[in-house]
């Protein structure tokens, strides 16, 4: 007998189910769970935000993966939780018999059965028991091979023989062909013409389907890297792919595949990608938005596409350069600005690996009227001089902020550099530069730590009182500041002179800086290089007070700063005079230095000195005041007072 | 500021330029003028100050022509439309007159209450 249509199905529904699938009348089911959603989902009928009950949760496999059994009260079906939902189980929110709303899910066919992959869900409520007496949806007489219509017509045709995972009527990209499911490598899919309709958004990639195609732009291509360890050796490189939806994903090539594709793929070009294994991304190294990453392999096929304007060149979140001062070191940021200068390429030997690293420094300025050093490494450094000639506007993505020299940025392997990006910011920076940027003073955040010792600008300076007022020096790392001050006192009365004897060996490991001890026969013994010398190089070390109109402070002075202060007279010279009895000459050098003005770059750090925390200031570099420039800066500042 | 009968505190002098020499408030005051030596005929010299104007310094042989640096500071007494030289200080061969002029303009106009405190000039 044909049952009357259930009152649970609204009369305006054009969908009619075969008799076996009509639910029994059950008010409790209708209130909590979305009737028939399991059967509908299984048949690829579009169902939005259905409520289902989780009647079983089980951890499977070696990693944290959860298999769930979902029920709509009538039928149940197997599901897998995507890893981003694992937290719900860990927090005990997703528990057995809970009712959840499936906000986002996809269906996947595994071994002839449809499995729901849950991407996003919401806990609706807990429930004391299993609702109804659901049966496995496959046991029912289901037309597995019917056509995929969102709002179907009558199922009049007799159901075909169950199962083959899906017929070729389907153009559904989520469906694996049964005969080819679960095979790892294998040849590339045939029927290339079908590829374009199979493109899926990057966000839908998951380890349970291995026949996928994505289309995206390569936003970054890392350098080829090699490894050699106990397990063997090889080479690899990674790319970041950005698709039209704005999500990016990392893909890595190894060994032969790396060699095969490295010279073929170009940054900023659009390709379709298929073939490869998906795994969960490691957020420590992988900063892409997608929670998965791809390991490309022999089955990988990549086709160059025409330029597609719907796929952005990259997704940036620019910080103003002037704001970098308040950004914590180690942060990852994006900036865009004009490359004002490029330093020559230099080589550095990495301490850990002994590898030689090439580097080069750019100065980049933007319309926040500030500039910062950006260090390029590796390949990017070598090509910089040609790439960035002519003061172009360049966008940098994924730079690491460091406090070297105050504030500076460096590229990582994952950083992306885009010259003249097709975004509105490029135009904005370009016109700023043309209108004023080229000649105006910009605030330099990277004052050249160990390098040229560039003087800090007037605006970035503080006063001596800032050391106390701002409680500088108490952080883990030393604080830096610069101020203009006058030398008010020099403590030169240390026995033997305000210097220490240093090793005359100018090479490693001493570099003229190691203390030597005088031996009994008037020679000097160096502990670092283990040699004896008959002459030593004396290097200044003393304290002096710096005073400005706000405060006075003690600062340690070492050889380089002292030489500047004392008009270039070396400690050896002064020692000579002392030995000869020329005390007047000696005194005059210090007298001449008294009450001179300097722009001081100082390092402030709190240290434990005989059980007391003392804030120590070291004069890292001092430079004479250019009075004319200083006057101009002061006048400008006075004008700003109105 | 003080009137013509005012007594100037010893050691204090306002810094002015050529234009200001003609102003009544500086009449008979000891002032300082920094400028570039334009000409020197042995008994008086012409200085060009930061405002682009020139002022005559009467020194009566105290400054030998050709013996001065390019820029000098003259401390002297404003007399009619010239300055009677008292002291000359060499200022070297390079000097940013423009910036200096900006400063003295601020000192003598907007911020004169800071520059010329009442103790300095007694009525």
XYZ file of C-alpha atoms in Angstrom:
765
model
C 0.000 0.000 0.000
C 1.379 3.295 -0.886
C 1.572 5.381 2.233
C 0.226 8.862 2.122
C 2.900 11.489 1.935
C 4.218 12.124 5.362
C 3.060 15.359 6.956
C 6.702 15.948 7.784
C 7.533 16.710 4.233
C 6.139 20.092 3.314
C 3.631 19.887 0.535
C 5.511 22.244 -1.687
C 8.488 19.927 -1.910
C 8.810 18.628 -5.407
C 11.010 15.835 -4.265
C 9.332 12.501 -3.806
C 11.220 9.619 -2.323
C 10.821 5.952 -3.046
C 8.618 4.253 -0.497
C 11.445 2.581 1.327
C 12.969 5.877 2.195
C 9.975 7.592 3.620
C 10.484 8.109 7.310
C 8.112 6.737 9.888
C 6.076 9.355 11.570
C 8.082 10.495 14.563
C 7.610 13.957 16.031
C 10.739 13.818 18.130
C 12.890 13.181 15.110
C 11.424 16.055 13.182
C 12.149 18.566 15.888
C 15.814 17.799 16.320
C 17.169 16.215 13.221
C 16.749 17.138 9.596
C 14.588 14.435 8.147
C 16.138 12.359 5.409
C 19.212 14.429 5.143
C 21.388 11.332 5.299
C 19.708 9.722 2.352
C 19.736 12.959 0.467
C 23.387 13.606 1.156
C 24.207 10.107 0.097
C 22.471 10.739 -3.192
C 24.256 14.011 -3.662
C 21.058 15.937 -3.243
C 21.946 19.350 -1.998
C 20.973 19.759 1.628
C 21.865 22.867 3.557
C 22.929 22.867 7.194
C 21.256 19.626 8.160
C 21.038 18.603 11.795
C 22.252 15.097 12.497
C 23.047 13.049 15.533
C 26.501 11.667 16.092
C 25.777 8.155 17.247
C 29.371 7.027 17.287
C 32.831 8.585 17.422
C 35.965 6.551 16.953
C 39.588 7.479 16.575
C 41.136 5.792 13.589
C 44.570 5.383 12.227
C 47.839 6.402 13.823
C 47.226 10.152 13.733
C 44.385 12.090 15.246
C 41.558 11.266 12.845
C 37.992 10.692 13.929
C 35.391 8.581 12.179
C 31.805 9.414 13.091
C 28.477 7.769 12.419
C 25.844 10.368 11.588
C 22.163 9.706 11.839
C 19.073 11.617 10.818
C 16.924 9.339 12.929
C 16.108 7.072 10.030
C 19.390 6.265 8.396
C 22.953 6.499 9.388
C 26.046 7.063 7.336
C 29.752 7.144 7.949
C 31.598 10.421 8.200
C 35.129 11.630 8.798
C 36.037 14.758 10.714
C 38.431 17.109 8.971
C 41.346 17.818 11.298
C 40.257 21.356 12.039
C 37.299 19.876 13.891
C 39.448 17.632 16.091
C 39.379 20.271 18.789
C 35.647 19.686 19.235
C 36.325 16.121 20.249
C 39.270 17.057 22.429
C 37.147 19.664 24.222
C 34.423 17.108 24.808
C 31.949 19.158 22.866
C 31.469 16.569 20.195
C 30.384 13.579 22.201
C 28.342 10.522 21.453
C 24.676 11.267 20.807
C 25.303 14.973 20.392
C 23.257 16.757 17.767
C 25.287 18.800 15.350
C 24.558 20.996 12.402
C 26.651 20.287 9.317
C 27.592 23.711 8.086
C 29.968 22.541 5.450
C 30.626 19.049 4.234
C 31.481 17.192 1.121
C 30.712 13.682 0.055
C 33.334 11.252 -0.975
C 33.006 7.756 -2.286
C 35.333 5.226 -0.750
C 35.033 1.590 -1.743
C 31.563 2.032 -3.187
C 30.202 3.785 -0.176
C 29.555 7.459 0.260
C 31.294 8.984 3.195
C 30.637 12.493 4.437
C 33.699 14.605 5.109
C 32.811 17.185 7.731
C 34.592 20.485 7.176
C 32.610 22.734 9.435
C 29.966 21.914 11.989
C 28.235 23.418 14.974
C 27.243 21.661 18.150
C 23.488 22.142 18.562
C 23.003 20.213 21.765
C 23.839 17.058 23.610
C 21.289 14.281 23.804
C 20.812 11.457 26.242
C 20.328 8.663 23.766
C 20.250 7.565 20.202
C 17.202 8.956 18.484
C 15.066 6.463 16.625
C 16.433 3.276 15.253
C 18.407 4.272 12.211
C 19.608 1.722 9.712
C 22.569 1.973 7.452
C 21.520 3.957 4.460
C 22.964 1.426 2.050
C 20.857 -1.395 3.317
C 17.814 0.450 2.086
C 16.775 0.121 -1.472
C 18.597 3.066 -2.786
C 19.095 4.118 -6.386
C 22.814 4.692 -6.137
C 23.226 5.322 -9.747
C 20.590 7.974 -10.253
C 21.501 11.228 -11.800
C 22.704 14.070 -9.708
C 19.898 16.606 -9.554
C 19.664 19.081 -6.735
C 15.934 18.994 -6.790
C 15.115 15.750 -8.436
C 12.111 14.409 -10.153
C 10.424 11.110 -9.466
C 12.499 8.057 -9.073
C 10.504 6.021 -11.429
C 13.167 3.898 -12.956
C 14.021 0.685 -11.156
C 17.266 0.975 -9.320
C 20.209 -0.414 -11.205
C 22.553 -2.950 -9.687
C 24.060 -1.388 -6.591
C 27.333 -0.001 -6.388
C 29.946 0.825 -8.652
C 30.971 3.966 -7.017
C 29.353 6.147 -9.550
C 28.487 6.088 -13.162
C 30.153 8.133 -15.776
C 27.121 10.362 -15.923
C 28.599 12.199 -13.058
C 30.741 15.168 -13.698
C 31.040 15.416 -9.973
C 34.647 16.113 -9.130
C 34.307 14.638 -5.669
C 33.611 11.195 -6.975
C 36.412 8.759 -7.447
C 35.944 6.144 -10.113
C 35.631 2.920 -8.158
C 38.261 1.116 -10.126
C 40.747 3.805 -9.523
C 39.986 4.840 -6.037
C 42.561 4.605 -3.333
C 45.433 3.996 -5.646
C 48.312 6.241 -4.837
C 50.467 7.051 -7.822
C 49.279 5.798 -11.126
C 49.201 7.629 -14.369
C 47.753 11.006 -14.906
C 44.024 11.024 -15.607
C 42.992 10.556 -19.203
C 40.521 12.784 -20.910
C 42.247 16.062 -20.402
C 39.344 17.970 -21.796
C 37.429 17.159 -18.675
C 39.999 18.840 -16.465
C 38.687 22.364 -16.551
C 35.336 21.335 -15.193
C 37.063 19.410 -12.440
C 38.819 22.350 -10.876
C 38.047 22.635 -7.218
C 38.853 25.374 -4.732
C 42.008 24.808 -2.703
C 39.933 24.820 0.463
C 38.290 21.557 -0.549
C 41.461 19.571 -0.928
C 41.693 16.762 1.588
C 43.688 13.566 1.954
C 40.695 11.386 1.083
C 40.457 12.266 -2.536
C 43.361 11.844 -4.840
C 41.811 12.886 -8.114
C 41.719 16.622 -7.845
C 42.652 19.579 -9.941
C 43.358 23.056 -8.685
C 44.142 26.193 -10.609
C 46.286 28.880 -9.130
C 49.094 31.348 -9.469
C 52.548 30.589 -8.161
C 53.180 33.386 -5.681
C 56.480 32.102 -4.429
C 59.078 29.631 -5.548
C 61.719 28.795 -2.982
C 65.324 28.082 -3.855
C 66.342 24.498 -4.571
C 67.690 23.049 -1.366
C 69.706 19.920 -0.863
C 70.035 17.629 2.089
C 72.497 14.971 3.034
C 71.934 12.974 6.178
C 72.159 9.458 7.492
C 69.066 8.411 5.567
C 70.375 9.624 2.274
C 70.462 12.724 0.189
C 68.279 14.640 -2.173
C 66.979 17.995 -3.230
C 63.686 19.788 -2.849
C 61.893 23.039 -3.499
C 58.505 24.432 -2.567
C 55.975 26.658 -4.224
C 53.010 28.575 -2.898
C 49.886 28.448 -5.024
C 47.103 31.013 -4.720
C 43.708 30.285 -6.221
C 40.814 32.500 -7.183
C 39.107 32.093 -3.821
C 42.057 33.751 -2.129
C 43.372 30.674 -0.342
C 46.956 29.636 -0.776
C 48.597 26.253 -0.357
C 52.162 25.040 -0.285
C 53.402 22.263 -2.513
C 56.772 20.575 -2.384
C 58.733 18.666 -4.997
C 61.426 16.132 -4.078
C 64.396 14.631 -5.869
C 63.575 13.722 -9.484
C 60.322 15.634 -9.376
C 62.170 18.682 -8.070
C 64.637 18.499 -10.902
C 61.850 17.947 -13.374
C 59.757 20.933 -12.456
C 62.185 23.504 -11.016
C 63.060 25.262 -14.233
C 59.623 24.850 -15.745
C 57.561 26.657 -13.149
C 57.638 30.432 -12.970
C 56.463 32.750 -10.273
C 53.422 34.899 -11.056
C 52.174 32.525 -13.763
C 48.915 30.635 -13.545
C 48.858 26.825 -13.801
C 46.533 23.920 -13.180
C 47.931 21.319 -10.809
C 46.859 17.748 -10.305
C 48.365 14.664 -8.740
C 50.063 14.518 -5.418
C 49.529 13.548 -1.811
C 47.852 15.809 0.667
C 48.836 16.062 4.264
C 48.185 18.397 7.141
C 50.397 21.457 7.004
C 52.870 22.259 9.756
C 52.055 25.811 10.892
C 55.537 26.334 12.211
C 57.018 26.353 8.739
C 54.014 26.712 6.525
C 52.363 30.108 6.714
C 49.875 29.463 3.946
C 46.212 29.697 4.778
C 45.304 26.175 3.717
C 45.522 23.591 6.468
C 46.867 21.049 4.020
C 49.965 20.957 1.919
C 50.760 19.012 -1.216
C 53.618 16.652 -1.833
C 53.914 16.484 -5.592
C 55.085 13.223 -7.076
C 55.462 11.271 -10.308
C 51.746 11.533 -10.964
C 51.840 15.279 -10.841
C 50.740 17.101 -13.921
C 51.031 20.861 -14.239
C 49.714 22.813 -17.173
C 50.409 26.447 -17.894
C 47.273 28.532 -18.255
C 46.567 31.876 -19.738
C 46.803 34.806 -17.395
C 43.715 34.807 -15.214
C 42.881 38.133 -13.687
C 40.454 36.541 -11.267
C 43.426 35.081 -9.437
C 45.221 37.747 -7.469
C 48.964 38.132 -7.678
C 49.193 37.743 -3.963
C 47.327 38.596 -0.818
C 49.033 41.230 1.205
C 48.443 42.803 4.573
C 50.800 45.732 4.490
C 52.242 47.379 7.580
C 53.403 50.965 7.428
C 57.164 51.077 7.715
C 57.052 53.706 10.445
C 54.945 51.324 12.541
C 57.639 48.633 12.438
C 59.259 50.222 15.480
C 56.423 48.966 17.592
C 56.243 45.547 15.967
C 57.892 42.743 17.919
C 60.999 41.149 16.412
C 60.346 37.689 14.933
C 56.943 38.874 13.624
C 56.119 38.201 9.995
C 54.872 41.216 8.059
C 54.273 42.554 4.572
C 55.461 45.937 3.340
C 55.365 47.871 0.104
C 57.663 50.721 -0.800
C 60.278 52.167 -3.097
C 63.652 50.446 -3.168
C 65.885 53.450 -2.611
C 69.231 51.685 -2.572
C 70.816 48.293 -3.041
C 74.008 47.248 -1.297
C 76.593 45.057 -2.995
C 76.299 41.318 -2.386
C 78.318 40.011 0.521
C 78.982 36.509 1.776
C 78.472 35.244 5.246
C 79.434 31.842 6.586
C 76.632 30.306 8.590
C 77.907 29.300 11.994
C 75.853 26.141 12.262
C 76.307 24.594 8.873
C 79.420 26.258 7.586
C 77.509 27.045 4.413
C 78.213 30.238 2.587
C 75.206 32.509 2.398
C 74.916 35.386 0.009
C 73.184 38.480 1.242
C 72.391 41.965 0.148
C 70.607 44.871 1.805
C 67.939 47.057 0.301
C 66.628 50.246 1.796
C 62.893 50.488 1.304
C 60.827 53.595 2.036
C 57.099 54.185 1.982
C 54.667 57.040 2.362
C 54.699 56.841 6.132
C 57.941 58.777 5.623
C 60.047 56.015 7.029
C 62.587 53.620 5.641
C 63.934 50.286 6.734
C 66.636 47.851 5.654
C 65.456 44.676 4.013
C 68.017 41.875 3.861
C 67.762 39.499 0.930
C 69.324 36.056 1.084
C 70.429 33.502 -1.448
C 69.257 33.747 -5.029
C 67.173 36.812 -4.285
C 70.310 38.633 -3.118
C 72.311 37.756 -6.190
C 69.791 39.108 -8.653
C 68.833 42.140 -6.585
C 71.093 44.670 -8.216
C 69.504 44.200 -11.607
C 66.012 43.438 -10.417
C 65.545 46.533 -8.321
C 67.492 49.165 -10.198
C 65.743 52.443 -10.872
C 63.856 52.808 -7.585
C 60.876 50.578 -8.362
C 57.873 50.049 -6.125
C 58.202 46.571 -4.631
C 55.888 44.589 -2.389
C 57.403 42.195 0.136
C 55.343 39.433 1.706
C 56.328 37.415 4.712
C 59.368 39.351 5.927
C 60.691 38.677 9.386
C 61.159 41.705 11.635
C 64.404 41.890 13.599
C 65.835 44.403 16.008
C 69.208 44.421 14.316
C 70.265 48.034 13.955
C 67.060 49.130 15.623
C 64.569 47.633 13.236
C 65.222 45.763 10.020
C 63.560 43.043 7.962
C 64.847 39.916 6.343
C 63.508 37.499 3.773
C 62.777 33.902 4.582
C 62.616 31.090 2.061
C 58.866 31.567 2.157
C 58.940 35.309 1.509
C 57.573 36.589 -1.766
C 58.784 39.681 -3.588
C 56.642 41.288 -6.232
C 57.879 44.202 -8.287
C 55.196 46.681 -9.311
C 52.208 44.611 -8.176
C 48.893 45.297 -9.863
C 47.295 46.742 -6.770
C 46.249 50.292 -5.847
C 49.065 50.634 -3.317
C 51.655 50.638 -6.080
C 50.196 53.780 -7.587
C 49.923 55.404 -4.177
C 53.567 54.797 -3.310
C 54.709 55.795 -6.782
C 53.062 59.208 -6.632
C 54.252 59.788 -3.063
C 57.795 59.105 -4.192
C 57.581 61.344 -7.198
C 56.026 64.194 -5.306
C 58.286 64.306 -2.341
C 59.875 61.013 -1.390
C 63.036 61.294 -3.431
C 64.457 64.230 -1.512
C 62.590 64.503 1.729
C 64.054 63.218 4.952
C 62.617 59.910 5.961
C 62.946 58.318 9.329
C 65.474 55.515 9.101
C 64.586 52.623 11.344
C 67.728 50.664 10.525
C 70.638 52.689 11.648
C 73.171 50.187 10.473
C 73.932 48.147 13.604
C 77.440 46.991 12.992
C 77.842 48.670 9.683
C 78.251 52.193 8.518
C 76.841 53.635 11.706
C 74.289 55.909 10.165
C 73.166 58.688 12.446
C 69.637 58.556 13.717
C 67.363 61.303 12.572
C 66.422 64.195 14.770
C 62.881 62.949 15.165
C 63.864 59.492 16.353
C 66.107 60.827 19.104
C 65.201 60.943 22.721
C 66.740 62.693 25.711
C 69.054 61.284 28.373
C 66.190 61.339 30.846
C 64.388 58.778 28.704
C 66.689 56.063 30.034
C 65.181 56.520 33.470
C 61.696 57.665 32.490
C 61.048 54.856 30.055
C 62.621 52.269 32.332
C 64.913 51.138 29.563
C 67.099 48.079 29.855
C 64.794 45.758 31.763
C 63.730 43.602 28.838
C 65.458 40.414 27.867
C 67.191 42.095 25.016
C 68.996 45.407 25.381
C 67.159 48.618 24.529
C 68.552 51.046 22.063
C 68.146 54.804 21.937
C 69.946 57.813 20.632
C 70.268 61.252 22.088
C 72.270 64.417 21.727
C 74.416 65.219 24.727
C 77.530 66.915 25.965
C 80.437 65.130 27.605
C 80.628 66.536 31.083
C 83.202 64.250 32.675
C 85.675 61.565 31.609
C 86.899 59.026 34.135
C 90.472 58.587 33.053
C 92.227 58.009 36.316
C 92.385 54.231 36.208
C 95.771 52.914 37.159
C 97.885 52.362 34.088
C 95.587 54.479 31.969
C 92.007 54.327 30.674
C 92.746 51.378 28.407
C 93.514 47.661 28.438
C 96.247 45.796 26.619
C 94.852 43.875 23.655
C 96.240 41.181 21.415
C 98.001 42.683 18.419
C 96.680 39.842 16.258
C 94.237 41.588 13.967
C 92.949 38.321 12.481
C 90.578 35.730 13.897
C 90.137 34.706 16.587
C 91.362 37.788 18.355
C 90.688 40.625 15.936
C 92.584 42.947 18.186
C 90.081 42.691 20.931
C 91.293 40.035 23.344
C 92.920 40.988 26.560
C 96.525 39.958 26.968
C 98.391 39.448 30.188
C 101.834 40.795 30.754
C 104.444 38.172 31.379
C 107.461 38.407 33.620
C 109.827 39.318 30.819
C 107.851 42.279 29.518
C 106.057 40.239 26.918
C 102.351 39.772 26.371
C 100.571 36.455 26.412
C 97.269 36.021 24.647
C 94.998 33.259 25.834
C 92.792 33.198 22.777
C 95.386 32.635 20.093
C 97.944 31.216 22.527
C 100.823 33.262 21.284
C 103.311 35.552 22.897
C 103.971 39.032 21.640
C 106.481 41.664 22.592
C 104.093 44.482 21.878
C 100.441 44.883 22.654
C 97.766 47.118 21.168
C 96.170 49.314 23.775
C 92.422 49.820 23.475
C 90.426 52.431 25.339
C 87.969 51.453 27.995
C 86.556 54.038 30.342
C 83.351 55.664 31.499
C 82.172 59.157 30.817
C 79.127 61.188 31.722
C 76.813 62.512 29.053
C 74.594 65.429 29.940
C 71.759 67.154 28.168
C 69.169 69.613 29.385
C 67.142 66.813 30.945
C 69.571 64.559 32.729
C 73.045 63.074 33.025
C 74.101 59.481 32.629
C 77.213 57.370 32.790
C 78.132 55.458 29.669
C 80.925 53.016 28.896
C 83.155 53.965 26.053
C 85.227 51.492 24.102
C 87.979 51.992 21.621
C 86.040 53.039 18.541
C 83.930 55.638 20.321
C 86.814 56.898 22.385
C 88.915 57.487 19.307
C 86.189 59.694 17.911
C 85.883 61.505 21.201
C 89.579 62.068 21.690
C 90.290 63.443 18.263
C 91.800 60.244 16.919
C 94.642 59.998 19.433
C 95.207 56.322 20.062
C 95.651 54.820 23.474
C 99.143 53.706 22.470
C 99.981 57.323 21.671
C 98.736 58.500 25.037
C 100.601 55.710 26.748
C 103.792 56.893 25.014
C 103.292 60.377 26.405
C 102.689 59.030 29.870
C 105.877 57.003 29.742
C 107.788 60.080 28.597
C 106.359 62.292 31.276
C 104.303 64.404 28.844
C 101.411 64.680 31.244
C 100.267 68.008 29.811
C 99.790 66.489 26.383
C 97.840 63.630 27.935
C 95.583 65.974 29.906
C 94.997 68.257 26.958
C 93.475 65.465 24.913
C 90.844 64.912 27.562
C 90.338 68.609 28.223
C 89.705 69.221 24.565
C 87.093 66.517 24.594
C 85.252 67.925 27.565
C 82.006 69.722 26.839
C 81.891 68.632 23.240
C 78.514 67.701 21.755
C 77.730 64.324 20.261
C 74.841 62.359 18.848
C 75.086 59.146 20.817
C 73.623 55.790 19.930
C 73.465 53.861 23.161
C 72.672 50.371 24.304
C 70.953 50.072 27.669
C 70.744 46.832 29.628
C 70.071 45.970 33.207
C 72.742 43.660 34.649
C 73.349 41.894 37.889
C 76.295 43.622 39.563
C 77.227 42.179 42.957
C 73.680 41.077 43.706
C 72.152 44.341 42.525
C 70.349 45.065 39.296
C 72.086 48.005 37.662
C 71.150 49.633 34.378
C 74.301 49.970 32.301
C 74.599 52.212 29.290
C 77.162 51.644 26.575
C 77.932 54.207 23.921
C 77.650 52.079 20.818
C 78.527 54.857 18.420
C 78.979 58.597 18.677
C 78.994 61.152 15.928
C 79.693 64.853 16.019
C 76.814 67.281 15.843
C 76.402 68.971 12.521
C 75.349 72.323 13.885
C 73.827 73.656 10.714
C 71.712 70.560 10.223
C 70.869 70.430 13.890
C 69.732 74.055 13.758
C 67.520 73.335 10.798
C 65.968 70.359 12.570
C 65.432 72.425 15.698
C 63.822 75.252 13.756
C 61.550 72.751 12.075
C 60.601 71.343 15.436
C 59.966 74.833 16.814
C 57.701 75.594 13.894
C 55.835 72.432 14.708
C 55.055 73.799 18.134
C 52.434 76.232 16.916
C 61.349 96.317 24.833
C 63.278 99.208 26.265
C 63.025 102.789 25.050
C 65.931 104.981 23.951
C 66.876 105.844 27.541
C 67.232 102.195 28.554
C 70.373 100.841 30.122
C 71.646 97.647 28.588
C 72.828 94.940 30.941
C 76.611 94.514 30.446
C 77.468 91.410 28.456
C 74.071 90.999 26.884
C 73.373 91.855 23.276
C 70.586 90.984 20.867
C 71.445 89.304 17.598
C 70.176 91.183 14.582
C 70.528 91.520 10.858
C 70.969 94.480 8.500
C 67.274 95.282 8.254
C 66.876 95.478 12.004
C 69.713 98.005 12.338
C 67.315 100.627 11.073
C 64.669 99.825 13.653
C 64.357 102.427 16.418
C 64.308 99.859 19.204
C 67.890 98.867 18.560
C 69.202 102.426 18.378
C 72.313 102.886 20.503
C 72.176 99.321 21.717
C 75.138 97.008 21.604
C 74.233 94.279 19.149
C 75.755 91.268 17.432
C 75.681 90.953 13.678
C 76.842 87.873 11.784
C 77.449 88.282 8.104
C 79.573 87.752 5.071
C 82.325 90.260 4.301
C 81.461 91.955 1.046
C 83.951 94.789 1.021
C 86.455 96.475 3.296
C 88.109 99.800 2.479
C 90.310 99.870 5.556
C 88.128 102.058 7.762
C 84.693 100.524 7.264
C 83.351 97.298 5.783
C 80.112 96.056 4.335
C 78.548 92.897 5.730
C 75.746 90.988 4.076
C 73.478 89.360 6.600
C 71.055 86.442 6.309
C 68.188 88.611 5.074
C 70.155 89.561 1.989
C 70.644 93.151 3.132
C 73.932 94.896 3.805
C 75.063 96.939 6.766
C 78.070 99.194 7.198
C 80.493 98.427 9.983
C 82.770 101.283 10.948
C 85.966 99.831 12.400
C 88.548 102.592 11.741
C 91.341 100.291 10.802
C 90.687 97.537 13.364
C 90.031 95.029 10.629
C 92.635 94.709 7.953
C 91.235 94.062 4.513
C 91.802 90.496 3.398
C 92.758 89.307 6.869
C 89.337 88.163 7.945
C 87.553 84.893 7.413
C 84.679 84.953 4.972
C 82.115 85.150 7.768
C 82.491 87.273 10.890
C 80.524 88.234 13.941
C 80.690 91.913 14.824
C 79.656 93.091 18.263
C 79.181 96.820 18.202
C 76.936 99.761 18.853
C 74.106 100.746 16.560
C 74.808 104.326 15.558
C 72.390 105.987 13.189
C 72.442 103.683 10.163
C 75.780 101.963 10.771
C 77.347 99.889 13.473
C 80.377 101.025 15.395
C 82.672 98.042 15.724
C 83.845 96.917 19.173
C 84.811 93.290 18.712
C 85.199 91.017 15.712
C 85.024 87.234 15.953
C 85.941 85.055 13.015
C 83.164 82.618 12.024
C 85.094 80.610 9.487
C 84.664 80.332 5.765
C 81.374 78.450 5.832
C 78.269 79.536 7.608
C 74.605 78.824 7.099
C 73.332 82.407 7.158
C 69.834 81.422 6.161
C 69.291 79.133 9.118
C 70.903 81.655 11.425
C 68.605 84.358 10.141
C 65.585 82.178 10.756
C 66.696 81.733 14.334
C 67.246 85.422 15.066
C 63.931 86.307 13.494
C 62.240 83.958 15.944
C 64.283 85.379 18.784
C 63.398 88.959 17.984
C 59.776 88.557 17.148
C 57.781 85.567 18.273
C 59.901 84.458 21.163
C 61.345 87.736 22.349
C 59.754 87.200 25.712
C 62.028 84.213 26.154
C 65.090 85.757 24.573
C 64.907 89.159 26.176
C 63.892 88.702 29.715
C 63.164 91.861 31.619
C 66.235 91.500 33.814
C 68.465 92.013 30.836
C 67.132 95.344 29.722
C 66.310 97.742 32.455
C 64.256 100.769 31.703
